[in-house]
Amino acid sequence: MTHGFDTARLDRIPAFLAAKYVDTGRLPHAATLVSRRGEIAHLSCIGEARPGEALKEDAIFRIASMTKPITSIAFMMLVEEGKVALSDPLVKFCPEFKDTGVFVAGGGNVPFLTRPPASPIRMVDLLRHTAGLTYGFQERTPVDGAYRKAKIDDFDADYTMDSFIADLAKIPLQFDPGAHWNYSMATDVLGAVIERIEGKPFAQVLQERIFGPLGMVDTGFKVPAEQQHRLTDAYAFHPKNRMQDFDGGAKSRWAKDRSFHSGGGGLASTIDDYHRFCLMLLGGGKLGDVRIISRKTLELMTSNHLPGGGDLTQHSVGIFSEAENAGIGFGLGFAVNESPAQTMTPGSVGDFYWGGMFSTGFFVDPVEEICMVFMTQLMPSSTYPVRREVKTFVHAAIDD
């Protein structure tokens, strides 16, 4: 037994991942780190980072939407300092949104018909994805289509923070702020708000407030040239071939300078760095002698903030409305387990998590004092239920 885990049961994780995913060509590789009470109980790396190169523990991954919890923590640090409040309207910091209306009709080649929103976008709406914003890849509404046309959520688009906000504000909201939940670019807007409040580049804010203090030495929006050899290849699902090239580590878009740093999905990191972030969360906002955020603020962030309560199946009007999200609420930057019985996955009431487009994921279980970080590089993350399966293995290995 190791740190309250049955070691043999933890060892099922790489065996399962190899047999079902890596050896069969469904995933290129998989790295899993599990800790309990701050001590690493399991660390495994299987598969190839690049063709012919075994995945190593120091590999760098594109973490996509696992950027969102980091941005949310940075924002709440500003709340603690009195620089912004959750109830503040977005227009206080982004006046570009003062005339943004709610979609009524139109789209495509037809001008949008809009109406004034019943309530303004507030900071809390950005944190909990109830602002009325969206993602173009959802491909569900004319508003999604407008996002795609403007390339507003295109990683390669040549935006700055200011031009991003200006163009986003020209597109209607999908619904009245606070009325529904919809996964969206809201956290990218938070990054712009942080930049405007602090008066310095968003990337610099994260480095000074989070990465530096926590010792996250390999996390950032750009992989340095001298570390690019550690950046893994990334793939996209292909219905026939299972995987096709998306972004090679040797010539990666994550190794280039960018004018826009996505608070919703732009970071690259390592399994060790993100584990340090998770340990801070498990520690109630503190890692070692470094206090990032207060315990009470983190408790607020990991409470369910969906309007009127309920779960994602009841509130989401886009993705994450599927039955598998029964029992899952959403806080300020994190999904929150409200009912393990409804999720049909072992866990604890109050454990919280999120993942990324390339099938990466993490969870923190404060009840059992567990952190788990899972890394691979296949998009979209909905292709396989691998993160849910790993979580099951982790909780099934508890032995005290």
C-alpha positions as a printed NumPy array, in Angstrom:
array([[  0.   ,   0.   ,   0.   ],
       [  1.248,   3.508,  -0.873],
       [ -0.221,   6.646,   0.708],
       [ -3.514,   4.889,   1.353],
       [ -3.723,   3.352,  -2.12 ],
       [ -3.563,  -0.269,  -3.161],
       [ -0.506,  -0.1  ,  -5.439],
       [ -1.576,  -3.054,  -7.539],
       [ -4.872,  -1.305,  -8.264],
       [ -3.113,   1.902,  -9.299],
       [ -0.929,  -0.149, -11.609],
       [ -4.084,  -1.086, -13.481],
       [ -4.132,   2.441, -14.931],
       [ -1.196,   2.175, -17.388],
       [ -2.085,  -1.439, -18.191],
       [ -5.641,  -0.4  , -19.08 ],
       [ -4.549,   2.66 , -21.054],
       [ -2.037,   0.624, -23.025],
       [ -4.444,  -2.203, -23.823],
       [ -7.454,  -0.071, -24.758],
       [ -5.961,   3.117, -26.147],
       [ -2.23 ,   3.336, -26.863],
       [ -1.427,  -0.139, -28.221],
       [ -4.57 ,  -0.004, -30.372],
       [ -3.667,   3.36 , -31.914],
       [ -6.521,   5.299, -30.344],
       [ -4.202,   7.58 , -28.359],
       [ -0.568,   8.457, -29.086],
       [  0.502,   8.326, -25.447],
       [ -0.741,   8.797, -21.903],
       [  0.784,  10.229, -18.736],
       [ -0.958,   9.844, -15.38 ],
       [  0.001,  11.307, -12.011],
       [ -1.905,  10.497,  -8.816],
       [ -1.077,  11.933,  -5.404],
       [ -2.605,  11.732,  -1.974],
       [ -2.039,  14.091,   0.932],
       [  0.599,  15.805,  -1.169],
       [  2.653,  12.699,  -1.893],
       [  2.896,  11.113,  -5.344],
       [  1.483,   7.598,  -5.275],
       [  1.534,   6.836,  -8.995],
       [  3.281,   8.241, -12.059],
       [  3.256,   6.458, -15.401],
       [  4.116,   7.423, -18.979],
       [  3.299,   5.171, -21.914],
       [  3.429,   5.558, -25.68 ],
       [  5.447,   7.925, -27.857],
       [  5.755,  11.678, -27.526],
       [  6.884,  11.782, -31.155],
       [  7.438,   8.874, -33.548],
       [ 10.277,   6.791, -32.172],
       [ 10.556,   8.828, -28.943],
       [  9.168,   7.384, -25.721],
       [  6.991,   9.703, -23.65 ],
       [  8.979,  11.066, -20.699],
       [  7.915,  12.568, -17.402],
       [  9.09 ,  16.048, -18.44 ],
       [  7.049,  16.124, -21.664],
       [  5.26 ,  19.372, -22.496],
       [  1.579,  19.187, -23.488],
       [ -0.955,  21.635, -24.888],
       [ -3.454,  21.865, -22.042],
       [ -6.129,  23.921, -23.87 ],
       [ -9.111,  24.497, -21.531],
       [ -7.156,  23.432, -18.469],
       [ -5.996,  27.044, -18.864],
       [ -9.446,  28.165, -17.652],
       [ -9.054,  27.264, -13.943],
       [ -5.706,  29.093, -13.892],
       [ -7.231,  32.238, -15.404],
       [-10.15 ,  32.004, -12.979],
       [ -7.807,  31.789,  -9.988],
       [ -5.871,  34.825, -11.243],
       [ -9.116,  36.78 , -11.563],
       [-10.253,  35.88 ,  -8.052],
       [ -6.928,  37.113,  -6.701],
       [ -7.962,  40.53 ,  -8.015],
       [-11.354,  40.141,  -6.341],
       [ -9.594,  39.512,  -3.033],
       [ -7.609,  42.732,  -3.544],
       [-10.752,  44.781,  -4.135],
       [ -9.843,  45.605,  -7.736],
       [-13.02 ,  44.023,  -9.116],
       [-16.197,  42.43 ,  -7.762],
       [-18.162,  39.436,  -8.991],
       [-21.194,  41.695,  -9.368],
       [-19.375,  44.237, -11.548],
       [-20.781,  44.598, -15.078],
       [-18.442,  43.685, -17.898],
       [-18.878,  47.119, -19.475],
       [-17.025,  48.64 , -16.53 ],
       [-13.823,  47.171, -17.976],
       [-14.892,  46.413, -21.549],
       [-17.155,  49.264, -22.7  ],
       [-17.159,  47.685, -26.153],
       [-20.075,  45.541, -24.911],
       [-22.4  ,  48.459, -24.081],
       [-24.477,  47.935, -27.255],
       [-24.2  ,  44.135, -27.547],
       [-27.708,  42.704, -27.903],
       [-29.29 ,  39.278, -27.574],
       [-29.916,  37.213, -30.71 ],
       [-33.475,  37.257, -32.056],
       [-33.105,  36.31 , -35.73 ],
       [-30.804,  36.495, -38.713],
       [-27.277,  35.341, -39.301],
       [-25.314,  34.152, -42.299],
       [-26.023,  36.591, -45.115],
       [-28.924,  38.157, -43.197],
       [-28.197,  40.953, -40.689],
       [-28.777,  39.994, -37.079],
       [-31.916,  41.177, -35.331],
       [-31.25 ,  41.682, -31.63 ],
       [-32.873,  43.056, -28.508],
       [-31.347,  44.613, -25.387],
       [-30.344,  42.024, -22.765],
       [-32.634,  41.695, -19.754],
       [-29.576,  42.017, -17.511],
       [-25.941,  42.966, -18.113],
       [-23.044,  40.531, -18.295],
       [-21.453,  40.433, -14.863],
       [-18.06 ,  39.059, -13.842],
       [-19.738,  36.075, -12.223],
       [-21.339,  35.242, -15.583],
       [-17.92 ,  35.044, -17.208],
       [-16.587,  32.74 , -14.507],
       [-19.539,  30.345, -14.6  ],
       [-20.246,  30.485, -18.396],
       [-23.651,  32.135, -18.119],
       [-22.734,  35.29 , -20.065],
       [-24.514,  34.358, -23.295],
       [-21.224,  33.818, -25.153],
       [-20.368,  30.651, -27.072],
       [-17.756,  28.791, -29.148],
       [-17.908,  28.559, -32.919],
       [-17.083,  24.851, -32.901],
       [-20.422,  24.03 , -31.284],
       [-22.071,  24.647, -34.683],
       [-25.569,  24.854, -33.213],
       [-26.797,  28.406, -33.837],
       [-26.306,  31.385, -36.182],
       [-24.292,  32.999, -33.381],
       [-21.871,  30.072, -33.442],
       [-21.638,  30.637, -37.186],
       [-20.749,  34.286, -36.663],
       [-17.91 ,  33.229, -34.359],
       [-16.525,  30.969, -37.07 ],
       [-16.852,  33.658, -39.746],
       [-14.97 ,  36.158, -37.57 ],
       [-12.442,  33.473, -36.542],
       [-13.005,  34.792, -33.045],
       [-12.024,  31.465, -31.452],
       [ -9.439,  30.481, -34.07 ],
       [ -6.104,  29.795, -32.42 ],
       [ -4.268,  31.108, -35.475],
       [ -6.258,  34.336, -35.85 ],
       [ -4.163,  37.489, -35.606],
       [ -5.95 ,  39.147, -32.683],
       [ -4.715,  41.332, -29.874],
       [ -6.609,  41.472, -26.59 ],
       [ -8.23 ,  44.756, -27.623],
       [ -9.176,  43.704, -31.166],
       [-10.535,  40.407, -29.811],
       [-12.848,  42.234, -27.4  ],
       [-13.899,  44.748, -30.085],
       [-14.849,  42.033, -32.588],
       [-16.487,  39.738, -30.037],
       [-18.721,  42.583, -28.827],
       [-20.103,  42.975, -32.37 ],
       [-21.612,  39.464, -32.271],
       [-24.952,  39.001, -30.466],
       [-25.296,  37.072, -27.232],
       [-27.054,  33.734, -27.506],
       [-29.273,  34.43 , -24.483],
       [-29.79 ,  36.831, -21.607],
       [-26.833,  36.767, -19.2  ],
       [-27.587,  34.508, -16.261],
       [-30.405,  32.646, -18.008],
       [-28.521,  29.52 , -19.11 ],
       [-25.119,  27.811, -19.112],
       [-23.122,  27.582, -22.328],
       [-19.475,  26.625, -22.669],
       [-17.836,  29.648, -24.19 ],
       [-15.044,  32.141, -24.691],
       [-16.012,  33.815, -21.432],
       [-12.676,  32.909, -19.847],
       [-10.834,  34.564, -22.741],
       [-12.772,  37.707, -21.898],
       [-11.673,  37.291, -18.28 ],
       [ -8.074,  37.286, -19.487],
       [ -8.664,  40.607, -21.226],
       [-10.299,  42.034, -18.092],
       [ -7.309,  40.919, -16.007],
       [ -4.95 ,  42.586, -18.478],
       [ -6.886,  45.86 , -18.352],
       [ -7.15 ,  45.9  , -14.564],
       [ -3.471,  45.165, -14.034],
       [ -2.218,  47.338, -16.877],
       [  0.274,  44.726, -18.041],
       [  0.214,  41.741, -20.43 ],
       [ -2.001,  38.885, -19.289],
       [  0.855,  36.401, -19.736],
       [  2.996,  38.493, -17.402],
       [  0.243,  38.555, -14.78 ],
       [  0.019,  34.751, -14.754],
       [  3.794,  34.426, -14.527],
       [  4.094,  36.869, -11.649],
       [  1.054,  35.751,  -9.672],
       [  0.842,  31.988, -10.268],
       [  3.586,  30.291, -12.285],
       [  6.543,  31.928, -10.553],
       [  5.268,  31.566,  -6.973],
       [  4.182,  27.944,  -7.51 ],
       [  7.353,  26.906,  -9.319],
       [  5.508,  26.071, -12.539],
       [  8.68 ,  26.5  , -14.577],
       [  7.433,  24.944, -17.831],
       [  3.981,  26.529, -18.107],
       [  3.3  ,  29.375, -20.515],
       [  1.73 ,  30.498, -23.773],
       [  4.922,  29.797, -25.727],
       [  7.294,  26.849, -25.496],
       [ 10.863,  28.247, -25.519],
       [ 13.076,  27.143, -28.396],
       [ 15.476,  25.393, -26.023],
       [ 12.603,  23.296, -24.602],
       [ 10.754,  22.565, -27.831],
       [ 12.269,  19.08 , -28.05 ],
       [ 10.076,  18.18 , -25.064],
       [  6.825,  19.268, -26.762],
       [  4.757,  16.265, -27.824],
       [  3.008,  15.787, -31.152],
       [ -0.749,  16.425, -31.115],
       [ -3.39 ,  14.613, -33.132],
       [ -7.009,  14.901, -34.229],
       [ -9.446,  12.003, -34.338],
       [ -9.972,  10.399, -37.73 ],
       [-12.916,   8.002, -38.18 ],
       [-10.89 ,   5.579, -40.308],
       [ -7.268,   6.03 , -39.239],
       [ -8.121,   6.871, -35.597],
       [ -5.499,   9.626, -35.477],
       [ -4.238,  12.218, -37.926],
       [ -1.548,  14.861, -37.454],
       [ -2.733,  18.156, -36.001],
       [  0.289,  19.946, -34.551],
       [  3.791,  18.485, -34.604],
       [  6.062,  19.262, -31.702],
       [  8.987,  20.064, -33.975],
       [  7.079,  22.799, -35.845],
       [  4.378,  23.641, -33.343],
       [  2.181,  26.708, -33.222],
       [  2.814,  26.682, -29.477],
       [  6.477,  27.498, -30.142],
       [  5.692,  30.786, -31.908],
       [  5.08 ,  34.297, -30.604],
       [  1.441,  35.388, -30.474],
       [ -0.295,  38.728, -30.161],
       [ -3.241,  37.17 , -28.306],
       [ -2.916,  34.998, -25.211],
       [ -6.007,  32.869, -24.699],
       [ -7.14 ,  32.75 , -21.09 ],
       [ -9.525,  30.024, -22.128],
       [ -7.153,  27.647, -23.866],
       [ -3.692,  28.877, -24.794],
       [ -1.293,  27.353, -22.277],
       [  1.198,  24.525, -22.546],
       [  2.363,  22.75 , -19.396],
       [  3.782,  19.564, -17.918],
       [  2.254,  16.93 , -15.692],
       [  4.496,  18.075, -12.813],
       [  3.654,  21.771, -13.222],
       [ -0.073,  21.195, -13.345],
       [  0.197,  18.895, -10.353],
       [  1.719,  21.797,  -8.419],
       [ -1.316,  23.89 ,  -9.355],
       [ -3.601,  21.07 ,  -8.159],
       [ -1.675,  20.748,  -4.888],
       [ -2.293,  24.447,  -4.307],
       [ -6.011,  23.834,  -4.836],
       [ -5.981,  20.83 ,  -2.51 ],
       [ -4.161,  22.973,   0.047],
       [ -7.022,  25.449,   0.146],
       [ -5.188,  27.966,  -2.021],
       [ -1.748,  27.386,  -0.536],
       [  1.309,  25.346,  -1.528],
       [  4.086,  25.195,   1.028],
       [  4.675,  28.727,   2.267],
       [  3.026,  30.304,  -0.782],
       [ -0.551,  31.509,  -0.425],
       [ -2.146,  32.117,  -3.845],
       [ -5.755,  32.539,  -2.78 ],
       [ -7.722,  32.221,   0.441],
       [ -9.427,  29.019,   1.528],
       [-12.807,  30.76 ,   1.673],
       [-12.419,  32.189,  -1.833],
       [-11.593,  28.727,  -3.141],
       [-14.627,  27.308,  -1.327],
       [-16.727,  29.906,  -3.144],
       [-15.169,  28.941,  -6.484],
       [-15.81 ,  25.227,  -5.987],
       [-19.451,  25.652,  -4.988],
       [-22.198,  25.132,  -7.562],
       [-23.131,  28.504,  -9.085],
       [-25.576,  27.348, -11.733],
       [-28.6  ,  29.664, -11.577],
       [-31.149,  28.128,  -9.237],
       [-28.983,  25.078,  -8.608],
       [-29.259,  21.898, -10.63 ],
       [-26.694,  20.356, -12.931],
       [-25.285,  20.811, -16.42 ],
       [-27.9  ,  18.561, -18.006],
       [-30.577,  20.995, -16.826],
       [-28.815,  24.281, -17.54 ],
       [-26.573,  23.777, -20.565],
       [-27.976,  24.817, -23.954],
       [-25.032,  23.379, -25.871],
       [-22.347,  20.81 , -25.199],
       [-22.12 ,  19.268, -21.714],
       [-25.898,  18.893, -21.662],
       [-25.474,  15.135, -22.234],
       [-26.738,  12.624, -19.675],
       [-23.182,  11.803, -18.57 ],
       [-23.057,  15.218, -16.872],
       [-25.937,  14.44 , -14.537],
       [-24.985,  15.351, -10.995],
       [-22.342,  17.846, -12.142],
       [-22.664,  21.491, -11.2  ],
       [-20.405,  24.34 , -12.18 ],
       [-18.607,  26.836,  -9.985],
       [-16.31 ,  29.736, -10.792],
       [-13.93 ,  28.039, -13.193],
       [-14.463,  24.409, -12.181],
       [-17.014,  21.647, -12.671],
       [-18.211,  20.411,  -9.279],
       [-19.436,  16.964,  -8.283],
       [-22.825,  17.445,  -6.659],
       [-23.947,  13.803,  -6.689],
       [-21.582,  10.868,  -7.315],
       [-24.619,   8.596,  -7.591],
       [-25.957,  10.588, -10.532],
       [-22.551,  10.728, -12.216],
       [-22.31 ,   6.917, -11.953],
       [-18.569,   7.347, -11.348],
       [-16.792,   6.822,  -8.002],
       [-15.956,  10.131,  -6.373],
       [-16.806,  12.482,  -3.546],
       [-19.363,  15.22 ,  -3.136],
       [-17.374,  18.378,  -3.728],
       [-14.582,  16.993,  -5.87 ],
       [-13.896,  19.371,  -8.737],
       [-12.231,  19.181, -12.107],
       [-11.907,  20.267, -15.699],
       [-10.219,  19.124, -18.884],
       [ -8.897,  20.283, -22.226],
       [ -9.612,  19.874, -25.92 ],
       [ -6.692,  17.443, -26.36 ],
       [ -8.241,  14.981, -23.857],
       [ -6.17 ,  16.2  , -20.913],
       [ -7.821,  16.385, -17.515],
       [ -7.43 ,  16.775, -13.775],
       [ -9.487,  16.408, -10.631],
       [ -9.028,  17.383,  -6.999],
       [-10.875,  15.433,  -4.307],
       [-10.646,  17.386,  -1.02 ],
       [-12.487,  14.634,   0.901],
       [ -9.985,  11.909,   0.015],
       [ -7.1  ,  14.413,  -0.394],
       [ -6.387,  13.218,  -3.932],
       [ -5.024,  15.033,  -6.977],
       [ -4.97 ,  13.438, -10.428],
       [ -3.506,  14.851, -13.632],
       [ -3.902,  13.06 , -16.961],
       [ -2.154,  14.113, -20.16 ],
       [ -2.446,  12.988, -23.761],
       [ -2.855,  14.833, -27.094],
       [ -5.93 ,  13.862, -29.095],
       [ -8.738,  16.199, -30.058],
       [-11.664,  16.453, -29.552],
       [-11.832,  15.469, -25.91 ],
       [-15.258,  13.918, -26.445],
       [-13.753,  11.158, -28.599],
       [-13.239,   8.698, -25.723],
       [-14.335,   8.533, -22.048],
       [-10.729,   8.033, -20.953],
       [-10.664,  10.723, -18.238],
       [-13.759,   9.312, -16.561],
       [-12.231,   5.822, -16.736],
       [ -8.988,   6.972, -15.11 ],
       [-10.948,   8.68 , -12.322],
       [-12.736,   5.381, -11.684],
       [ -9.428,   3.529, -11.386],
       [ -8.037,   6.123,  -8.981],
       [-10.981,   6.013,  -6.592],
       [-11.165,   2.218,  -6.848],
       [ -7.571,   2.051,  -5.556],
       [ -8.273,   3.776,  -2.207],
       [ -7.386,   1.312,   0.55 ],
       [ -7.78 ,   3.098,   3.876]])
